[in-house]
Each structure stands twice: as structure tokens, then as C-alpha cells.
Coordinates of C-alpha atoms and ligand atoms in Angstrom, one line a residue:
M14 CA 6.9 17.7 2.6
A15 CA 5.0 17.8 5.8
H16 CA 7.1 14.5 7.1
S17 CA 10.9 16.2 7.5
A18 CA 9.1 19.6 8.7
S19 CA 7.5 17.3 11.7
L20 CA 10.8 15.6 12.4
L21 CA 11.4 19.3 14.2
S22 CA 8.1 19.1 16.6
P23 CA 6.5 15.2 16.2
A24 CA 2.9 15.2 16.9
S25 CA 3.7 12.1 19.7
P26 CA 0.6 10.2 20.8
T27 CA -0.5 8.2 23.2
A28 CA -2.8 5.2 23.6
A29 CA -3.3 3.6 26.4
Q30 CA -5.7 1.0 27.6
A31 CA -9.5 1.2 26.1
S32 CA -11.6 1.5 29.4
G33 CA -14.4 -0.1 27.7
P34 CA -14.6 -2.2 24.1
L35 CA -14.3 -0.9 20.8
I36 CA -18.2 -0.5 19.1
G37 CA -19.3 0.5 16.2
T38 CA -20.2 1.2 12.9
I39 CA -17.3 2.7 10.1
R40 CA -16.5 3.1 6.9
V41 CA -12.0 3.4 6.6
P42 CA -10.3 5.9 3.9
G43 CA -10.2 4.8 0.1
D44 CA -7.8 2.0 -1.3
K45 CA -4.3 3.6 -1.5
S46 CA -3.5 1.2 -4.4
I47 CA -6.5 1.6 -6.8
S48 CA -6.4 5.6 -5.8
H49 CA -2.9 5.9 -7.1
R50 CA -3.5 3.5 -10.2
A51 CA -7.2 5.4 -10.7
L52 CA -5.0 9.3 -10.8
M53 CA -2.6 7.7 -13.3
L54 CA -4.8 5.6 -15.7
G55 CA -6.8 8.6 -16.0
A56 CA -4.1 10.9 -17.2
L57 CA -3.2 8.0 -19.9
A58 CA -7.4 8.1 -20.1
I59 CA -9.1 10.8 -23.3
G60 CA -11.5 12.0 -21.3
R61 CA -12.5 12.9 -18.0
T62 CA -12.3 10.8 -15.4
E63 CA -14.9 10.6 -12.9
I64 CA -13.3 9.1 -9.5
T65 CA -15.6 8.2 -5.8
G66 CA -14.0 7.4 -2.5
L67 CA -10.5 8.9 -4.0
L68 CA -7.9 8.2 -0.8
E69 CA -6.6 12.1 -0.2
G70 CA -3.4 10.7 1.6
E71 CA -0.2 12.3 1.0
D72 CA 0.9 9.7 -1.0
V73 CA -1.6 10.1 -3.3
L74 CA -1.5 13.3 -2.9
A75 CA 2.1 13.3 -4.5
T76 CA 0.7 11.4 -7.7
A77 CA -2.1 13.6 -8.6
A78 CA 0.4 16.1 -8.6
A79 CA 3.6 14.8 -10.4
L80 CA 0.6 13.8 -12.9
N81 CA -0.2 17.5 -12.9
A82 CA 2.8 18.5 -13.6
L83 CA 3.2 15.6 -16.7
G84 CA 0.7 17.8 -18.3
A85 CA -3.0 15.8 -17.1
N86 CA -5.8 17.8 -15.0
A87 CA -6.2 16.3 -11.5
A88 CA -8.5 18.1 -9.7
P89 CA -10.6 17.6 -6.2
A90 CA -14.4 17.9 -7.8
E91 CA -15.2 20.3 -6.5
K92 CA -12.2 23.1 -5.7
G93 CA -11.3 23.2 -2.3
R94 CA -13.6 20.2 -0.7
R95 CA -12.1 17.0 0.5
D96 CA -15.4 14.0 0.3
G97 CA -13.4 12.0 -2.0
R98 CA -14.7 12.8 -5.4
W99 CA -11.9 13.8 -7.8
T100 CA -11.9 14.2 -12.0
V101 CA -9.2 13.3 -13.8
D102 CA -8.3 15.5 -17.4
G103 CA -6.2 12.5 -19.5
I104 CA -4.0 13.4 -21.8
G105 CA -3.6 10.4 -23.7
I106 CA -1.3 7.3 -23.9
G107 CA 1.9 9.4 -25.0
G108 CA 0.9 12.5 -24.3
L109 CA 3.3 12.9 -20.5
A110 CA 5.1 16.5 -21.2
E111 CA 8.4 17.0 -19.8
P112 CA 7.8 18.7 -16.4
E113 CA 9.1 21.6 -15.9
N114 CA 10.7 20.4 -11.8
L115 CA 11.4 18.1 -10.0
L116 CA 8.8 15.0 -9.4
D117 CA 8.4 15.2 -5.6
L118 CA 7.1 12.3 -4.2
G119 CA 7.5 11.8 -0.6
N120 CA 6.8 8.6 0.9
S121 CA 5.5 6.6 -1.4
G122 CA 7.0 3.7 -3.3
T123 CA 4.1 2.8 -5.8
S124 CA 4.0 6.4 -7.0
A125 CA 7.2 6.9 -7.9
R126 CA 8.0 3.3 -9.6
L127 CA 4.5 2.7 -11.1
L128 CA 5.2 6.8 -12.5
L129 CA 9.1 5.4 -13.4
G130 CA 7.0 2.9 -15.8
M131 CA 5.2 5.4 -17.4
L132 CA 7.9 7.7 -17.7
A133 CA 10.0 4.8 -19.2
S134 CA 8.2 4.9 -23.1
H135 CA 7.8 8.5 -23.1
P136 CA 10.5 10.4 -24.8
I137 CA 10.8 13.3 -22.1
T138 CA 13.3 13.9 -19.2
A139 CA 12.3 13.3 -15.9
F140 CA 14.1 14.1 -12.1
V141 CA 12.5 12.0 -9.5
T142 CA 13.0 12.5 -6.3
G143 CA 10.8 11.9 -2.6
D144 CA 11.9 11.3 1.1
A145 CA 14.3 10.4 3.4
S146 CA 12.3 7.1 3.6
L147 CA 11.9 6.9 -0.1
R148 CA 15.7 7.7 -1.1
R149 CA 16.3 5.0 1.0
R150 CA 14.4 2.7 -1.1
P151 CA 15.6 0.2 -4.4
M152 CA 14.7 2.0 -7.5
G153 CA 17.5 -1.0 -9.1
R154 CA 13.6 -3.1 -9.8
V155 CA 12.2 -1.1 -12.0
V156 CA 15.5 0.9 -13.5
E157 CA 16.6 -2.9 -14.1
P158 CA 14.0 -4.0 -16.7
L159 CA 12.8 -0.6 -17.7
S160 CA 16.0 -0.5 -19.6
R161 CA 15.3 -3.0 -21.5
I162 CA 12.4 -1.6 -22.8
G163 CA 15.1 1.8 -24.1
A164 CA 15.0 4.2 -20.9
R165 CA 17.6 5.9 -19.6
F166 CA 18.5 6.2 -16.0
V167 CA 21.5 8.5 -14.0
T168 CA 20.6 6.8 -10.3
R169 CA 22.5 7.3 -6.7
E170 CA 24.0 4.6 -5.3
G171 CA 22.7 1.8 -5.3
A172 CA 19.3 3.0 -7.5
R173 CA 18.5 5.3 -5.4
L174 CA 16.4 8.8 -5.8
P175 CA 16.6 11.1 -6.6
L176 CA 17.3 9.9 -10.2
A177 CA 17.1 11.1 -13.5
V178 CA 15.3 8.9 -15.9
S179 CA 15.3 9.8 -20.0
G180 CA 12.2 7.4 -21.6
A181 CA 13.0 5.7 -24.9
T182 CA 12.1 7.2 -28.5
I183 CA 11.3 4.1 -29.5
P184 CA 10.2 1.5 -27.4
V185 CA 11.0 -2.1 -26.9
P186 CA 8.8 -4.7 -26.2
I187 CA 9.8 -6.7 -23.2
S188 CA 8.5 -10.2 -22.0
Y189 CA 9.8 -9.7 -18.0
R190 CA 10.1 -12.5 -14.8
L191 CA 9.6 -11.1 -11.5
P192 CA 12.6 -11.9 -9.6
V193 CA 10.8 -10.8 -6.5
P194 CA 7.1 -10.5 -6.0
S195 CA 6.2 -6.7 -6.4
A196 CA 2.5 -5.6 -8.1
Q197 CA 4.7 -2.5 -8.4
V198 CA 7.3 -4.1 -10.7
K199 CA 4.6 -5.8 -12.3
S200 CA 2.7 -2.5 -12.9
A201 CA 6.1 -0.2 -13.8
V202 CA 6.3 -2.8 -16.8
L203 CA 2.9 -3.1 -17.8
L204 CA 2.2 0.8 -17.6
A205 CA 5.3 1.0 -20.3
G206 CA 4.1 -1.6 -22.2
L207 CA 0.9 1.1 -23.2
N208 CA 3.0 3.5 -24.6
T209 CA 5.0 0.8 -26.6
P210 CA 4.0 -1.1 -30.2
G211 CA 3.2 -4.8 -29.2
A212 CA 2.8 -7.2 -26.6
T213 CA 4.8 -6.3 -23.1
T214 CA 4.8 -8.8 -20.8
V215 CA 5.0 -9.8 -17.1
V216 CA 5.5 -13.4 -16.3
E217 CA 5.2 -13.6 -12.3
P218 CA 5.7 -16.7 -10.5
Q219 CA 3.3 -15.9 -7.5
P220 CA 0.6 -13.6 -7.5
T221 CA 0.7 -9.6 -7.0
R222 CA -1.8 -7.6 -6.5
D223 CA -4.0 -7.1 -9.6
H224 CA -5.4 -3.9 -9.5
T225 CA -3.4 -2.6 -12.4
E226 CA -5.0 -5.1 -14.5
R227 CA -8.6 -4.2 -14.0
M228 CA -8.7 -1.4 -14.0
L229 CA -6.7 -1.2 -17.5
C230 CA -9.8 -3.5 -18.8
H231 CA -12.2 -1.2 -17.1
F232 CA -10.6 1.9 -19.7
G233 CA -11.2 -1.0 -21.9
A234 CA -8.0 -1.9 -22.6
S235 CA -7.0 -5.6 -23.5
V236 CA -5.3 -7.7 -20.9
A237 CA -4.6 -11.5 -21.2
I238 CA -3.6 -13.1 -18.5
E239 CA -2.9 -17.1 -18.6
P240 CA -1.8 -19.3 -15.8
E241 CA 2.0 -20.1 -15.5
G242 CA 3.5 -23.1 -13.7
G243 CA 3.2 -23.8 -10.2
G244 CA 0.4 -21.2 -9.3
G245 CA 1.6 -17.9 -11.2
R246 CA 0.6 -15.9 -14.2
R247 CA 1.8 -14.8 -17.3
V248 CA -0.2 -11.1 -17.8
T249 CA 0.3 -9.3 -21.5
V250 CA -0.6 -5.8 -22.6
E251 CA -1.0 -5.0 -26.2
G252 CA 0.4 -1.5 -26.7
F253 CA -1.2 2.0 -27.3
P254 CA -5.0 0.9 -26.5
E255 CA -7.3 3.1 -26.5
L256 CA -8.3 3.9 -23.2
A257 CA -11.6 5.6 -22.2
A258 CA -12.1 7.8 -19.3
A259 CA -14.4 5.4 -16.7
P260 CA -15.5 5.9 -13.8
I261 CA -14.3 4.9 -10.9
I262 CA -15.9 4.1 -7.3
V263 CA -12.5 3.5 -5.1
P264 CA -13.2 0.2 -2.2
G265 CA -11.9 1.3 1.6
D266 CA -8.8 -0.2 2.1
P267 CA -8.3 -3.1 3.5
S268 CA -4.4 -2.4 4.4
S269 CA -6.3 0.0 6.4
A270 CA -9.4 -2.0 7.5
A271 CA -6.6 -3.5 9.2
F272 CA -5.8 -1.5 12.2
P273 CA -9.0 -1.3 13.4
L274 CA -10.4 -4.6 12.3
V275 CA -7.0 -6.4 15.0
A276 CA -7.7 -3.3 17.4
A277 CA -11.4 -5.1 17.3
L278 CA -10.5 -8.7 17.7
I279 CA -7.9 -7.3 21.2
V280 CA -9.9 -5.6 23.4
A281 CA -11.9 -7.4 25.1
G282 CA -15.5 -7.0 24.3
S283 CA -15.4 -5.2 20.8
D284 CA -17.6 -5.3 17.8
V285 CA -16.5 -3.6 14.7
T286 CA -18.0 -3.1 11.3
I287 CA -16.0 -1.9 8.3
E288 CA -18.2 -1.3 5.7
G289 CA -17.5 -1.3 1.9
V290 CA -13.5 -2.4 2.5
G291 CA -11.8 -3.9 -0.7
I292 CA -12.0 -8.0 -0.3
N293 CA -9.7 -8.7 -3.8
P294 CA -8.2 -11.6 -2.6
L295 CA -4.9 -10.9 -3.3
R296 CA -5.3 -9.0 -0.6
T297 CA -6.9 -10.6 2.6
G298 CA -4.1 -13.0 3.3
L299 CA -4.6 -11.0 6.7
L300 CA -8.2 -12.4 7.1
D301 CA -7.0 -16.2 6.7
C302 CA -4.5 -15.8 8.9
L303 CA -6.4 -13.8 11.6
R304 CA -9.4 -16.6 11.1
E305 CA -6.5 -19.6 11.5
M306 CA -5.9 -17.8 14.7
G307 CA -9.0 -18.4 15.8
A308 CA -10.3 -14.5 14.7
D309 CA -14.6 -14.5 15.0
I310 CA -14.4 -12.7 11.5
S311 CA -17.0 -12.2 8.9
L312 CA -17.5 -10.3 6.0
L313 CA -21.5 -9.4 4.8
N314 CA -23.3 -8.1 2.2
E315 CA -20.2 -9.1 -0.6
R316 CA -20.9 -7.3 -4.1
E317 CA -18.8 -5.8 -6.7
E318 CA -17.6 -2.2 -7.3
G319 CA -16.1 -1.2 -9.9
G320 CA -14.2 -4.2 -11.0
E321 CA -13.0 -5.0 -7.3
P322 CA -15.0 -7.1 -4.7
V323 CA -16.8 -5.4 -1.4
A324 CA -18.0 -6.3 1.5
D325 CA -18.7 -5.0 5.4
V326 CA -16.4 -6.9 7.6
R327 CA -17.1 -7.7 10.9
A328 CA -15.0 -8.8 13.3
R329 CA -15.3 -9.0 17.4
A330 CA -13.2 -9.8 19.9
G331 CA -11.7 -13.4 21.4
A332 CA -8.7 -15.8 22.1
L333 CA -6.7 -15.5 19.6
A334 CA -3.8 -18.5 18.7
G335 CA -0.3 -18.7 17.6
A336 CA -0.3 -19.9 13.9
D337 CA 2.0 -20.6 11.7
I338 CA 1.9 -18.0 8.1
P339 CA 3.8 -19.7 5.2
A340 CA 5.6 -17.6 2.9
E341 CA 4.2 -17.8 0.4
R342 CA 1.1 -16.0 1.7
A343 CA 3.8 -13.5 1.6
P344 CA 2.2 -11.3 -1.7
R345 CA -0.8 -11.4 -0.3
M346 CA -0.8 -9.9 2.7
I347 CA 3.0 -8.0 2.3
D348 CA 2.3 -4.6 4.0
E349 CA -0.1 -6.2 6.9
Y350 CA 2.7 -7.7 8.9
P351 CA 3.4 -5.1 11.1
I352 CA -0.4 -5.8 12.5
L353 CA -0.4 -9.0 12.1
A354 CA 2.6 -8.8 14.8
V355 CA 1.0 -6.8 17.7
A356 CA -1.9 -9.6 17.5
A357 CA 0.1 -12.2 17.4
A358 CA 2.0 -10.4 20.4
C359 CA -2.0 -10.8 21.6
A360 CA -2.4 -14.4 21.2
R361 CA -2.2 -17.1 23.1
G362 CA 1.2 -19.2 21.8
R363 CA 3.9 -19.1 19.0
T364 CA 3.5 -17.7 15.8
V365 CA 6.0 -17.8 13.1
M366 CA 5.4 -15.2 10.1
R367 CA 8.0 -16.6 7.1
G368 CA 9.3 -15.0 4.3
L369 CA 9.6 -11.8 4.7
A370 CA 13.2 -10.7 3.1
E371 CA 10.3 -7.4 1.4
L372 CA 9.6 -6.3 4.4
R373 CA 13.1 -5.1 4.1
V374 CA 12.6 -2.6 1.8
K375 CA 9.9 -1.6 2.5
E376 CA 8.7 1.3 5.3
S377 CA 8.1 -1.3 7.7
D378 CA 11.1 -2.8 8.9
L379 CA 11.1 -5.8 10.1
S380 CA 13.6 -4.9 12.9
G381 CA 11.5 -2.2 13.6
I382 CA 8.5 -4.1 14.2
A383 CA 10.9 -6.3 16.1
A384 CA 12.6 -3.9 18.3
G385 CA 9.0 -1.9 18.6
L386 CA 7.8 -5.5 20.3
D387 CA 10.2 -6.2 22.3
S388 CA 10.2 -2.9 23.6
C389 CA 6.7 -3.5 24.4
G390 CA 7.9 -7.4 27.0
V391 CA 6.6 -9.0 24.1
S392 CA 9.4 -12.3 23.3
V393 CA 9.9 -11.5 19.8
A394 CA 13.0 -12.7 17.1
V395 CA 14.0 -12.5 13.9
D396 CA 15.4 -15.9 12.3
G397 CA 16.9 -15.1 9.1
D398 CA 13.3 -13.8 7.3
N399 CA 11.7 -14.7 9.9
L400 CA 9.8 -13.3 12.3
I401 CA 8.8 -15.3 15.4
V402 CA 5.8 -13.7 18.4
E403 CA 5.2 -15.8 21.6
G404 CA 2.3 -14.5 23.4
D405 CA 0.9 -15.6 26.8
G406 CA -2.5 -14.9 25.7
G407 CA -3.0 -12.0 27.8
P408 CA -2.4 -8.2 27.0
P409 CA 1.4 -7.8 26.0
T410 CA 3.0 -5.5 29.2
G411 CA 2.7 -2.0 26.7
G412 CA 4.8 0.8 28.7
A413 CA 7.2 1.7 25.7
F414 CA 8.6 4.9 23.6
I415 CA 8.1 2.9 19.8
E416 CA 10.4 4.7 17.2
T417 CA 8.3 4.3 13.7
R418 CA 11.3 5.5 11.7
L419 CA 8.6 7.4 8.9
D420 CA 6.8 4.8 8.3
H421 CA 2.8 5.4 8.9
R422 CA 2.0 1.3 9.3
M423 CA 4.1 1.2 12.8
G424 CA 3.2 4.2 14.0
M425 CA -0.8 2.8 13.9
A426 CA 0.1 -0.6 14.6
F427 CA 1.6 0.2 17.4
L428 CA -0.8 2.7 18.7
V429 CA -3.5 -0.5 18.6
L430 CA -0.8 -2.3 20.7
G431 CA -0.9 0.2 23.5
L432 CA -5.2 0.6 23.5
A433 CA -4.8 -3.9 24.1
S434 CA -1.8 -3.8 26.5
R435 CA -1.4 -2.7 30.5
L436 CA 0.8 0.6 30.0
P437 CA 0.2 2.9 27.8
V438 CA 2.3 3.1 24.4
R439 CA 3.7 6.5 22.5
I440 CA 4.9 6.8 19.4
D441 CA 7.7 9.0 18.5
D442 CA 5.9 10.6 15.0
A443 CA 2.0 10.3 13.8
T444 CA 2.3 12.9 11.2
P445 CA 3.3 9.7 8.4
I446 CA -0.2 8.5 9.1
A447 CA -1.2 10.7 6.7
T448 CA 0.3 8.8 3.9
S449 CA -2.7 6.6 4.0
F450 CA -5.1 6.9 6.3
P451 CA -6.0 10.4 8.0
G452 CA -8.4 10.5 10.6
F453 CA -7.2 7.9 12.1
I454 CA -6.8 8.9 15.7
G455 CA -10.0 10.4 15.7
M456 CA -12.2 7.0 14.2
M457 CA -10.1 4.7 16.6
N458 CA -11.0 6.6 19.3
G459 CA -14.3 7.9 18.1
L460 CA -14.8 3.9 18.8
G461 CA -13.8 4.0 21.7
G462 CA -10.3 4.0 21.7
A463 CA -8.1 6.3 24.0
I464 CA -5.3 7.8 21.9
A465 CA -3.9 11.0 23.3
E466 CA -2.2 13.5 20.9
E467 CA 0.6 15.2 21.9
G468 CA 3.2 17.4 20.7
Ligands
S3P504 C1 1.8 -2.0 -4.0 C2 2.0 -3.1 -3.7 C3 2.6 -3.6 -2.9 C4 2.9 -3.0 -1.6 C5 2.0 -1.5 -1.8 C6 1.5 -1.0 -2.7 C7 0.7 -0.7 -5.2 O1 4.5 -3.3 -3.0 O2 3.9 -3.0 -0.2 O3 2.1 -0.8 0.0 O4 -0.1 -0.6 -4.5 O5 1.4 -2.2 -6.0 P1 5.7 -4.1 -3.5 O6 5.4 -4.5 -5.1 O7 7.0 -4.1 -3.6 O8 5.7 -5.7 -3.0

């Protein structure tokens, strides 16, 4: 994979304080979560699914390669052209073929966990692995419910990759209550339920992103969503639906938009509009936080595309104040804490981000964010599962070299911090950014940023 090669000669860019405001109108790459699901459901549908706006980042390309190894045909609409237009020729539910070789899912936890769901109810055997970061992340959270459906797994210690999965010959429908709020686990069980007789149910005490449910409906499956006590949801799919190929428009990824958005808030005088961003309410926790901190953010031209709400998001720089971010909000913004922590470092006062236990099992480790901020002269503390950042309202010192630990979000967050800090910030390795946001550095510089690529 590109990552391991990059360890030998990492691209190690430096972000210096922008000499003027960030100004412009941009589009960010397609939503990663929706892109994975478009390829996967396209592969399980009958007919040709046409996708526009697919994220052509490494994570999604890993999903496409795995689906092709399982017998589907996912490819750019025009050979050799990377413009986000893809087609998937589906093989139908039950149609996955045994892959001849290892499925290597690179850095992508979503690819690994959702594909394991699909594999769990197909009577084939597959061997799954990933890069050094993904091989550290726990798979027990999907192995456990998928074993109840009847799949068999052999894993490394701690249910880590590489693992072998043999899908169930006669899958058993289950009703599963999520022990952690995870859209990946929910989706893995629902995808397994597609090739399982009867009704498969996932109960989520705290709602998580619902792209799988929305897209299943878009492909013609019947999905029942009922409220569950305490604000939760009960999601049920009936086995063997007829999934009919359907066109998909992938909105811009709110998790990617978060980086230029926060950059616009913290670089004085900036005014940036990001067009066509997904604003699914289960993804917009960051906007709530930033608004509570006093940010000037407006949503323009709100509309619906392909079953998902979309808007143009305009952000203008201004003073930010610290805020208390409740743990209940975490599932709606789990990937946004690194960049929220950067906003907090530029705000006046104390920001407490509560209930971040899940960050410990992601690419973005809590301790890495804290260590990076500390080296930039920001007052920061980790208290149990809470991250506390104290800013004085002025630009942070910066002047640090940041270890990003193969985490694309750490890389982007600290480059954004460097645009606002007094001294330049350098990151150790920019190559992981291509997993989710190809072209990030060029786009930031196009707005007026000063990120020098080296290495
Ligand atoms: C994702 C769910 C989240 C998120 C990840 C993408 C998805 O993970 O962090 O980047 O597409 O379902 P968890 O389900 O582990 O919270």
C-alpha cells in the first residue's frame, strides 16, 4: 500500500500562517461513508448502478477492489478517468464469489467492517487484512454479532486483522443491541441481514449515521425504523429484498468540509463557501458545536439529492469562545474531534469535549491529538474520556513537528492549525490524507493558504 511505502520517504508538508484571509468557493470530495455504501449496495443489486461524485480516495478504492475480487464489476465510467463517475455491475444478493486472494482494505475500517457483514451471510471463505493502523483496530465488535448469524472467524489476538471469515451456509436472523454507538457495526449486521431469511434487527440506543438505511430504501429494500426508548432507534431489514440498481449522487463529505470550514473560522478575515455538502443531521454535530462557540456559519440552498440532505456551507472568520460539548453528541461528529480541538485551541476559554472513548479505537487517537496540541503550545489535558482545551483567543504558538500516526484527520487538522498559528507547523507524513481528501493541500492553497509540500 502507499502508506507503507510512504514510511520510507514521507511527504512532510509545513503549514505557515496564511499571509491574508482564505477566500473562495470550493467543493470537497464525495462523502466517504456514502461512497463505500454506493459501491457495496451497487454490487448487491441487480443491474448497473451509476454513481456521480464518488470519493476516489484510497479507502473507497480499497472497497471497489475488494468488491471486484468478490465478483462484482465496479469501475470508473470512463476508463482511466478519475472524475467521480463510476458504474457498478451488481451480482445480486447471494451472488458473492469466493475471492482468490487476500482482501487488503488498507486504512479503511468502514471497508473492513461492512464487507465482513456482507461476507458473513455468504457461504464463502475470505481472508481480510489492512495496513498497520487497521491491523491495530478491533474487529471483535463485528465478529461478535456476525458469529451469532452463523459466520465463523479466525482472528489474531484481540480480534485483530488479518482474519479469516467463513460465511454462514444457513444464516440466522438476529436482533442485536449495539453495545457501542457505531454505524459500522449497525451496517455490518444490516448488510448480513440482506442474505438472511426473515427479519434482522439492530437496536441503537444512540442514533448513528443512517446512510445504509437511506440507501437501502433508495435501492428499493424495505427498512423499518422505529423509535426506541431514550432517543434510540430500532432498524429492521427483511431478508432477500430485490435491490434494483439506482443512480446515486454522492454529496460532498461533511467530515472533509470540516477542515476548510474551521480554517475559514480561524484565519482572520476569511470567507469560504463549500458547495454541495451533505448535512444529514446525524453528521452535523460539528456545526452545532461551532455555532455554540460563536462561529458565523450559514447553510444556503438547502436541497435533497439521492435521499440525502445537501447545502452550500458558508463560513466567515470571527472570535470563537470555548464550549462544553456533551458526550451524547459524539456519534454525530465522531470523526470531527481533531479539527474541533484545533478550533478550540483558537477560541477564548475552555472547551470540554466529553465522552470520547470511541476515538481510542479509530485512526484519530485521543492521545495523539493532545500530544500534537501540547507541542504547539496549547494548554490541553486528557481527563478519562474527556479532552479539555484552553485557548486565549489569540493564535496558538505552533512551531511543532506533528506525528500523525497514519491518521489522515490528524494530518489535515494540524495543517489547518499551522495556517493560524504564529510559527509554522509541520506534519510527519501527508500521504494518509489521500485516504479521504485527495487534493487537500492544493485546495487549501487555492483559498490562500500557505502549505509548502516537501519530502
Ligand atoms: C463510519 C462510521 C464511523 C466513522 C467512520 C465511518 C461509517 O465509525 O468514524 O469514519 O461509514 O459507517 P464507527 O461506526 O466505528 O463509529
